[in-house]
Short mmCIF file of C-alpha atoms in Angstrom, two decimals:
data_model
loop_
_atom_site.label_atom_id
_atom_site.label_comp_id
_atom_site.label_asym_id
_atom_site.label_seq_id
_atom_site.Cartn_x
_atom_site.Cartn_y
_atom_site.Cartn_z
CA UNK A 1 -99.50 -56.04 30.04
CA UNK A 2 -99.78 -52.51 30.82
CA UNK A 3 -100.77 -51.25 34.34
CA UNK A 4 -103.72 -49.22 34.03
CA UNK A 5 -102.25 -46.45 35.92
CA UNK A 6 -99.52 -46.47 33.18
CA UNK A 7 -101.99 -45.35 30.79
CA UNK A 8 -100.59 -43.42 27.63
CA UNK A 9 -101.74 -40.40 26.02
CA UNK A 10 -100.51 -37.92 23.63
CA UNK A 11 -100.54 -35.32 26.28
CA UNK A 12 -98.57 -37.46 28.45
CA UNK A 13 -95.84 -38.26 25.97
CA UNK A 14 -95.61 -34.43 25.77
CA UNK A 15 -97.57 -33.21 22.67
CA UNK A 16 -100.58 -30.93 23.64
CA UNK A 17 -103.22 -31.01 20.84
CA UNK A 18 -105.44 -28.75 22.53
CA UNK A 19 -102.77 -25.96 22.73
CA UNK A 20 -101.82 -26.59 19.24
CA UNK A 21 -105.89 -26.10 18.36
CA UNK A 22 -105.94 -22.93 20.48
CA UNK A 23 -102.65 -21.49 18.74
CA UNK A 24 -104.18 -22.23 15.22
CA UNK A 25 -107.26 -20.18 16.03
CA UNK A 26 -105.19 -17.32 17.69
CA UNK A 27 -103.05 -17.19 14.21
CA UNK A 28 -105.90 -16.92 11.84
CA UNK A 29 -106.34 -13.01 12.22
CA UNK A 30 -102.39 -12.71 12.33
CA UNK A 31 -101.98 -14.59 9.26
CA UNK A 32 -104.90 -13.24 7.16
CA UNK A 33 -103.48 -10.06 7.63
CA UNK A 34 -100.76 -10.54 5.27
CA UNK A 35 -102.85 -11.77 2.61
CA UNK A 36 -102.28 -10.39 -0.93
CA UNK A 37 -104.53 -10.48 -4.20
CA UNK A 38 -102.67 -13.20 -5.44
CA UNK A 39 -102.79 -15.41 -2.42
CA UNK A 40 -106.01 -17.89 -3.02
CA UNK A 41 -106.30 -20.34 -0.10
CA UNK A 42 -108.05 -19.92 2.96
CA UNK A 43 -106.32 -20.41 6.33
CA UNK A 44 -106.14 -23.78 7.69
CA UNK A 45 -105.98 -25.63 4.28
CA UNK A 46 -103.68 -28.42 3.68
CA UNK A 47 -101.43 -26.11 1.37
CA UNK A 48 -101.18 -22.44 0.51
CA UNK A 49 -102.32 -21.59 -2.97
CA UNK A 50 -100.82 -18.55 -4.86
CA UNK A 51 -101.88 -17.25 -8.44
CA UNK A 52 -99.26 -16.00 -11.06
CA UNK A 53 -100.94 -13.89 -13.37
CA UNK A 54 -98.32 -14.06 -16.27
CA UNK A 55 -95.16 -16.07 -16.64
CA UNK A 56 -92.29 -15.37 -14.61
CA UNK A 57 -89.02 -16.95 -13.40
CA UNK A 58 -89.17 -17.57 -9.42
CA UNK A 59 -86.59 -17.48 -6.82
CA UNK A 60 -86.71 -19.56 -3.60
CA UNK A 61 -84.51 -19.51 -0.52
CA UNK A 62 -84.61 -20.87 2.78
CA UNK A 63 -83.08 -19.73 6.06
CA UNK A 64 -83.14 -19.39 9.92
CA UNK A 65 -82.14 -17.32 12.58
CA UNK A 66 -79.54 -19.38 14.01
CA UNK A 67 -79.03 -19.15 18.00
CA UNK A 68 -80.41 -15.67 18.17
CA UNK A 69 -83.70 -17.47 19.51
CA UNK A 70 -81.76 -18.30 22.57
CA UNK A 71 -81.26 -14.81 23.29
CA UNK A 72 -84.98 -14.16 22.55
CA UNK A 73 -85.91 -17.13 24.98
CA UNK A 74 -83.61 -16.06 27.50
CA UNK A 75 -84.90 -12.37 27.43
CA UNK A 76 -88.65 -13.34 26.91
CA UNK A 77 -88.62 -11.04 24.07
CA UNK A 78 -90.24 -13.37 21.13
CA UNK A 79 -91.96 -10.73 18.78
CA UNK A 80 -88.81 -9.52 16.66
CA UNK A 81 -87.19 -12.96 15.71
CA UNK A 82 -89.97 -13.77 13.16
CA UNK A 83 -89.41 -10.38 11.39
CA UNK A 84 -85.59 -11.26 11.34
CA UNK A 85 -86.34 -14.39 9.62
CA UNK A 86 -88.49 -12.78 6.89
CA UNK A 87 -86.06 -9.76 6.37
CA UNK A 88 -83.14 -12.24 5.93
CA UNK A 89 -84.94 -14.32 3.24
CA UNK A 90 -86.06 -11.15 1.54
CA UNK A 91 -82.48 -9.73 1.17
CA UNK A 92 -81.24 -13.17 0.30
CA UNK A 93 -83.72 -13.26 -3.06
CA UNK A 94 -82.99 -9.47 -3.51
CA UNK A 95 -79.60 -10.52 -4.41
CA UNK A 96 -80.87 -12.26 -6.83
CA UNK A 97 -83.14 -9.56 -8.49
CA UNK A 98 -86.18 -10.69 -7.06
CA UNK A 99 -89.01 -9.35 -4.64
CA UNK A 100 -90.97 -11.54 -2.50
CA UNK A 101 -94.45 -13.22 -3.44
CA UNK A 102 -95.07 -15.67 -0.44
CA UNK A 103 -93.63 -17.04 2.76
CA UNK A 104 -93.99 -20.24 4.77
CA UNK A 105 -92.66 -20.64 8.51
CA UNK A 106 -91.62 -23.54 10.57
CA UNK A 107 -91.78 -23.26 14.14
CA UNK A 108 -90.40 -26.38 16.34
CA UNK A 109 -90.25 -26.37 20.37
CA UNK A 110 -90.02 -28.80 23.10
CA UNK A 111 -93.04 -27.54 24.83
CA UNK A 112 -95.69 -25.54 23.14
CA UNK A 113 -96.63 -22.18 24.98
CA UNK A 114 -99.16 -20.43 22.73
CA UNK A 115 -98.24 -16.98 23.89
CA UNK A 116 -94.68 -17.29 22.76
CA UNK A 117 -95.55 -19.11 19.50
CA UNK A 118 -98.24 -16.32 18.82
CA UNK A 119 -95.40 -13.44 19.49
CA UNK A 120 -93.06 -15.32 17.00
CA UNK A 121 -95.37 -15.92 14.06
CA UNK A 122 -96.79 -12.44 14.62
CA UNK A 123 -93.36 -11.13 13.94
CA UNK A 124 -93.24 -13.31 10.83
CA UNK A 125 -96.47 -11.80 9.75
CA UNK A 126 -95.29 -8.28 10.25
CA UNK A 127 -92.14 -9.01 8.31
CA UNK A 128 -94.40 -10.30 5.49
CA UNK A 129 -96.87 -7.33 5.66
CA UNK A 130 -93.68 -4.70 5.55
CA UNK A 131 -92.17 -6.76 2.57
CA UNK A 132 -95.42 -7.00 0.79
CA UNK A 133 -95.48 -10.86 0.81
CA UNK A 134 -98.28 -13.25 1.77
CA UNK A 135 -97.88 -15.74 4.60
CA UNK A 136 -99.57 -18.78 2.87
CA UNK A 137 -98.72 -21.74 5.19
CA UNK A 138 -96.38 -23.14 7.82
CA UNK A 139 -95.95 -25.54 10.57
CA UNK A 140 -95.79 -25.45 14.45
CA UNK A 141 -94.37 -28.71 15.90
CA UNK A 142 -94.00 -29.65 19.49
CA UNK A 143 -91.26 -32.19 19.70
CA UNK A 144 -90.44 -33.11 22.90
CA UNK A 145 -86.88 -35.18 23.31
CA UNK A 146 -85.70 -33.07 20.42
CA UNK A 147 -85.92 -29.59 22.14
CA UNK A 148 -86.03 -28.79 25.85
CA UNK A 149 -88.74 -27.08 27.38
CA UNK A 150 -88.62 -23.24 26.64
CA UNK A 151 -86.69 -23.31 23.82
CA UNK A 152 -87.75 -23.21 20.04
CA UNK A 153 -86.24 -23.03 16.53
CA UNK A 154 -87.42 -21.02 13.63
CA UNK A 155 -86.99 -21.41 9.90
CA UNK A 156 -88.74 -19.59 6.68
CA UNK A 157 -89.25 -20.45 3.31
CA UNK A 158 -89.87 -17.76 0.60
CA UNK A 159 -90.55 -17.28 -2.96
CA UNK A 160 -90.26 -14.38 -5.15
CA UNK A 161 -90.66 -13.10 -8.57
CA UNK A 162 -87.44 -12.25 -10.71
CA UNK A 163 -88.39 -8.60 -11.08
CA UNK A 164 -84.84 -6.95 -11.87
CA UNK A 165 -82.11 -7.94 -14.20
CA UNK A 166 -78.86 -8.09 -12.42
CA UNK A 167 -75.80 -8.53 -14.69
CA UNK A 168 -73.99 -10.14 -11.86
CA UNK A 169 -70.71 -11.31 -11.66
CA UNK A 170 -69.94 -11.79 -15.33
CA UNK A 171 -70.29 -8.05 -15.46
CA UNK A 172 -68.14 -7.18 -12.39
CA UNK A 173 -64.71 -5.70 -13.92
CA UNK A 174 -61.86 -3.56 -12.85
CA UNK A 175 -63.00 -0.29 -11.70
CA UNK A 176 -66.53 -1.25 -10.43
CA UNK A 177 -67.16 0.35 -7.16
CA UNK A 178 -68.42 -0.92 -3.85
CA UNK A 179 -71.39 0.55 -1.80
CA UNK A 180 -72.07 -0.47 1.77
CA UNK A 181 -75.50 -0.68 3.25
CA UNK A 182 -75.42 -0.27 6.87
CA UNK A 183 -76.64 -2.72 9.37
CA UNK A 184 -78.20 -1.94 12.51
CA UNK A 185 -76.63 -4.83 14.49
CA UNK A 186 -75.74 -8.48 14.22
CA UNK A 187 -78.86 -9.10 12.12
CA UNK A 188 -78.82 -12.99 12.49
CA UNK A 189 -75.40 -14.36 12.22
CA UNK A 190 -72.59 -14.53 14.79
CA UNK A 191 -74.98 -15.40 17.87
CA UNK A 192 -73.00 -18.26 19.00
CA UNK A 193 -69.94 -16.26 19.26
CA UNK A 194 -71.45 -13.29 20.66
CA UNK A 195 -73.22 -15.22 23.30
CA UNK A 196 -69.95 -16.73 24.31
CA UNK A 197 -68.03 -13.47 24.66
CA UNK A 198 -70.68 -11.12 25.96
CA UNK A 199 -72.47 -13.82 28.60
CA UNK A 200 -69.91 -16.49 29.24
CA UNK A 201 -66.83 -14.56 29.18
CA UNK A 202 -67.97 -11.07 30.26
CA UNK A 203 -70.45 -12.44 32.52
CA UNK A 204 -73.29 -10.10 31.31
CA UNK A 205 -77.17 -10.88 31.40
CA UNK A 206 -79.83 -10.07 28.94
CA UNK A 207 -81.18 -7.54 31.40
CA UNK A 208 -77.84 -5.54 32.12
CA UNK A 209 -77.14 -2.34 30.17
CA UNK A 210 -75.04 -2.98 27.10
CA UNK A 211 -71.91 -1.27 27.87
CA UNK A 212 -71.72 2.34 26.70
CA UNK A 213 -75.43 2.06 25.81
CA UNK A 214 -78.56 3.09 27.76
CA UNK A 215 -80.25 -0.17 26.11
CA UNK A 216 -80.05 -3.60 27.35
CA UNK A 217 -78.30 -6.53 26.36
CA UNK A 218 -81.31 -8.11 25.14
CA UNK A 219 -82.45 -4.99 23.26
CA UNK A 220 -78.99 -4.36 21.35
CA UNK A 221 -78.75 -8.20 20.61
CA UNK A 222 -82.21 -8.58 19.30
CA UNK A 223 -82.56 -5.56 16.95
CA UNK A 224 -84.35 -6.49 13.77
CA UNK A 225 -82.25 -7.64 10.97
CA UNK A 226 -82.78 -4.87 8.03
CA UNK A 227 -84.76 -5.28 5.12
CA UNK A 228 -82.91 -3.46 1.98
CA UNK A 229 -85.82 -3.87 -0.34
CA UNK A 230 -87.39 -0.74 -0.09
CA UNK A 231 -83.80 1.10 -0.13
CA UNK A 232 -82.73 -0.76 -3.19
CA UNK A 233 -86.11 -0.66 -5.34
CA UNK A 234 -85.49 2.84 -7.00
CA UNK A 235 -81.81 1.91 -8.02
CA UNK A 236 -83.00 -1.68 -9.19
CA UNK A 237 -85.73 -0.09 -11.27
CA UNK A 238 -83.26 2.08 -12.85
CA UNK A 239 -80.85 -0.48 -13.68
CA UNK A 240 -78.14 1.00 -11.33
CA UNK A 241 -76.84 -2.32 -9.80
CA UNK A 242 -74.43 -4.74 -11.19
CA UNK A 243 -74.42 -7.11 -8.15
CA UNK A 244 -75.59 -7.42 -4.78
CA UNK A 245 -73.92 -9.62 -1.88
CA UNK A 246 -75.99 -9.99 1.37
CA UNK A 247 -73.36 -10.01 4.21
CA UNK A 248 -74.48 -12.90 6.65
CA UNK A 249 -72.64 -16.11 8.05
CA UNK A 250 -68.98 -15.51 6.76
CA UNK A 251 -68.96 -11.64 7.08
CA UNK A 252 -67.74 -9.74 4.12
CA UNK A 253 -65.13 -12.09 3.14
CA UNK A 254 -67.40 -15.23 2.86
CA UNK A 255 -70.36 -13.23 0.88
CA UNK A 256 -68.77 -10.78 -1.35
CA UNK A 257 -66.68 -13.44 -2.95
CA UNK A 258 -70.07 -15.01 -4.20
CA UNK A 259 -70.62 -12.02 -6.78
CA UNK A 260 -66.63 -11.93 -7.93
CA UNK A 261 -65.31 -13.49 -11.19
CA UNK A 262 -62.41 -15.92 -10.66
CA UNK A 263 -59.99 -13.33 -12.21
CA UNK A 264 -61.35 -10.27 -9.90
CA UNK A 265 -60.49 -9.04 -6.34
CA UNK A 266 -62.46 -6.97 -4.17
CA UNK A 267 -60.60 -4.48 -2.24
CA UNK A 268 -62.69 -3.21 0.69
CA UNK A 269 -61.70 -0.34 2.71
CA UNK A 270 -62.62 -1.10 6.29
CA UNK A 271 -61.74 2.48 7.19
CA UNK A 272 -64.64 3.91 5.47
CA UNK A 273 -67.14 3.12 8.24
CA UNK A 274 -67.01 2.70 12.03
CA UNK A 275 -68.14 -0.59 13.25
CA UNK A 276 -71.10 -0.55 15.44
CA UNK A 277 -70.74 -0.42 19.47
CA UNK A 278 -71.64 -3.85 19.93
CA UNK A 279 -69.08 -5.08 17.74
CA UNK A 280 -66.47 -3.16 19.35
CA UNK A 281 -67.57 -4.50 22.67
CA UNK A 282 -67.47 -8.08 21.09
CA UNK A 283 -63.79 -7.21 20.00
CA UNK A 284 -62.56 -5.90 23.06
CA UNK A 285 -64.12 -8.70 25.16
CA UNK A 286 -63.12 -11.43 23.07
CA UNK A 287 -59.45 -10.48 22.05
CA UNK A 288 -59.97 -11.90 18.65
CA UNK A 289 -58.09 -10.66 15.52
CA UNK A 290 -59.91 -8.33 13.13
CA UNK A 291 -59.85 -11.03 10.19
CA UNK A 292 -61.40 -13.35 12.65
CA UNK A 293 -64.28 -10.78 13.40
CA UNK A 294 -64.98 -9.53 9.89
CA UNK A 295 -65.45 -13.40 9.02
CA UNK A 296 -67.70 -13.97 11.87
CA UNK A 297 -70.04 -10.80 11.51
CA UNK A 298 -71.12 -8.19 9.31
CA UNK A 299 -69.26 -5.69 11.41
CA UNK A 300 -71.63 -2.74 10.58
CA UNK A 301 -72.26 -3.52 6.82
CA UNK A 302 -75.28 -5.63 6.26
CA UNK A 303 -75.40 -5.54 2.12
CA UNK A 304 -72.84 -4.43 -0.58
CA UNK A 305 -73.60 -3.42 -4.07
CA UNK A 306 -71.41 -3.56 -6.86
CA UNK A 307 -72.31 -0.62 -9.24
CA UNK A 308 -70.10 1.13 -12.33
CA UNK A 309 -68.72 4.38 -11.19
CA UNK A 310 -71.26 6.38 -13.30
CA UNK A 311 -73.97 4.62 -11.32
CA UNK A 312 -72.74 5.24 -7.96
CA UNK A 313 -74.62 8.91 -7.26
CA UNK A 314 -77.97 7.08 -8.28
CA UNK A 315 -77.35 4.32 -6.03
CA UNK A 316 -76.24 6.69 -3.03
CA UNK A 317 -79.04 8.88 -3.56
CA UNK A 318 -82.11 6.74 -4.39
CA UNK A 319 -82.35 5.80 -0.47
CA UNK A 320 -83.37 8.92 0.32
CA UNK A 321 -86.55 8.40 2.66
CA UNK A 322 -85.51 4.76 3.24
CA UNK A 323 -83.85 5.78 6.63
CA UNK A 324 -80.42 4.07 5.14
CA UNK A 325 -77.28 6.17 4.66
CA UNK A 326 -75.42 3.74 2.29
CA UNK A 327 -71.47 4.90 1.37
CA UNK A 328 -68.84 3.80 -0.86
CA UNK A 329 -66.29 1.20 0.61
CA UNK A 330 -64.27 0.25 -2.11
CA UNK A 331 -63.52 -1.30 -5.32
CA UNK A 332 -62.90 -4.26 -7.76
CA UNK A 333 -59.38 -4.78 -9.18
CA UNK A 334 -58.04 -7.66 -11.47
CA UNK A 335 -57.10 -10.52 -9.10
CA UNK A 336 -57.96 -14.02 -8.18
CA UNK A 337 -61.50 -13.84 -6.76
CA UNK A 338 -60.68 -13.09 -3.51
CA UNK A 339 -61.75 -10.35 -0.95
CA UNK A 340 -58.96 -8.08 0.49
CA UNK A 341 -59.88 -6.32 3.45
CA UNK A 342 -57.82 -3.07 3.47
CA UNK A 343 -56.89 -1.05 6.73
CA UNK A 344 -57.35 -3.85 9.13
#
């Protein structure tokens, strides 16, 4: 028989329903700010409704931001990782010729801090607004025993409309050109290695100036993953792009190969751009070989477009006004489905 002094409650078990209810009310305005004309459900329903006005192929993807959340937690900067998440997912379906329709998020933590959760999901909402998609649902879960207090995880689910026909790998052939679109940092991959090098090996703190920079370590590492939707839209509208590779986990070798036929090799000239300072510092502090670095990080290239030679000028010029300057970085030759990094 239980001692009355040992009486149990959900709160005593580590789940605060009042905090969850408070968070829900605080998020109502944020979520509704992403509403589009096709989003049909009200905030707080059991499921999100979205109306398709015409038959279309849908493209879906799910992803997370990895251990970038640990940098956010350590620095107390929580309003960027949600935007990272949306942009990552947008780029993934963009590589399939789709533009976003709606998004759902999953936020899990050890102990719910409504201020932190509001900041994180506020970033998700900002990413949705910037990319023109509706945040139609989500889940915030408090799971003591699974996550430590002060830590959280974040995942997202996106559905888009197939809006552009990409010829894809079957149209990639000898002479096709590679066009690199610069990243602005690590984006959302390689953080386990980056943290090991910068924090454990080099002894840096999140508040320290990043070597050779006037920004803090946290500011450099938490730069928001770029969305390439607006930069690529004009070239996609004109049919100038053959295939798209979003450079995430696995780097250029592990992602560009996904758009190659088995009898083609991508020759990437890595001397055609200069890696960002953060990658140079990680290289210096880790002593890793270049191939390992290029397989762990994007090394300054967040997305690679495959285009025919006569379409290259259109792709390069169509990003004017988007704040991104692409560059030619290689070509396709006959081969074996692999990616060759030239110049390392």
